[in-house]
């Protein structure tokens, strides 16, 4: 779960698969519209996670499957 966030703050994470097949897990203070998204699992795939912090919770969106070609 998030710690030391600032209300109204935006936080961006880039998550890159190494060899592929890895998953992410989140604590109970992370929320995504429509529920937890399916993240990219292909080798070298990059997902960009953008979060808005408010009252101890992170509200996020995901842009998926950036691949280097």
C-alpha atoms as one frame of an Amber mdcrd trajectory, in Angstrom:
protein
   0.000   0.000   0.000   1.125   3.572  -0.621   2.880   5.571   2.062   3.729
   9.270   2.252   1.730  10.276  -0.805   0.448  13.815  -1.177  -3.286  14.355
  -1.742  -3.812  15.443  -5.333  -0.457  14.021  -6.420   0.069  12.027  -9.607
   2.571   9.175  -9.684   3.778   7.340 -12.791   5.472   3.934 -12.866   6.963
   2.079 -15.807   6.943  -1.686 -15.333   9.079  -3.737 -17.717   9.011  -7.495
 -18.037  12.413  -9.125 -18.128  11.983 -12.599 -19.615   8.185 -12.439 -19.409
   5.500 -14.161 -17.399   5.851 -12.100 -14.194   2.791 -10.635 -12.456   2.046
  -7.646 -10.233   0.069  -7.540  -7.026  -1.374  -4.559  -5.177  -2.503  -3.843
  -1.633  -6.088  -2.982  -0.756  -5.564   0.769  -1.197  -5.081   0.586  -4.975
  -8.106   0.990  -7.230  -8.533   0.582 -10.980 -11.664   1.408 -12.986 -13.369
  -1.875 -13.835 -11.180  -3.873 -11.455  -7.607  -5.061 -11.625  -6.312  -4.940
 -15.204  -4.436  -7.723 -16.925  -0.831  -6.670 -17.321   1.492  -7.481 -20.217
   3.475 -10.696 -19.851   5.523 -10.724 -23.077   9.313 -10.482 -22.725  10.486
  -6.831 -22.696   6.896  -5.481 -22.633   6.432  -2.211 -20.765   3.229  -1.101
 -19.030   2.821   2.483 -17.814   0.828   2.887 -14.590  -0.490   6.335 -13.662
  -1.936   6.909 -10.199  -3.814   9.742  -8.501  -3.327   9.829  -4.723  -6.243
  10.852  -2.495  -6.797  10.210   1.219  -4.368   7.293   1.396  -5.618   5.571
  -1.753  -4.140   5.262  -5.239  -6.550   5.436  -8.186  -4.874   4.099 -11.280
  -4.952   3.603 -15.004  -2.722   1.408 -17.138  -1.421   1.859 -20.669  -0.245
  -1.545 -21.789   2.044  -3.460 -24.043   4.661  -1.018 -25.217   7.086  -3.268
 -27.105  10.483  -2.390 -28.468  10.669  -3.567 -32.067
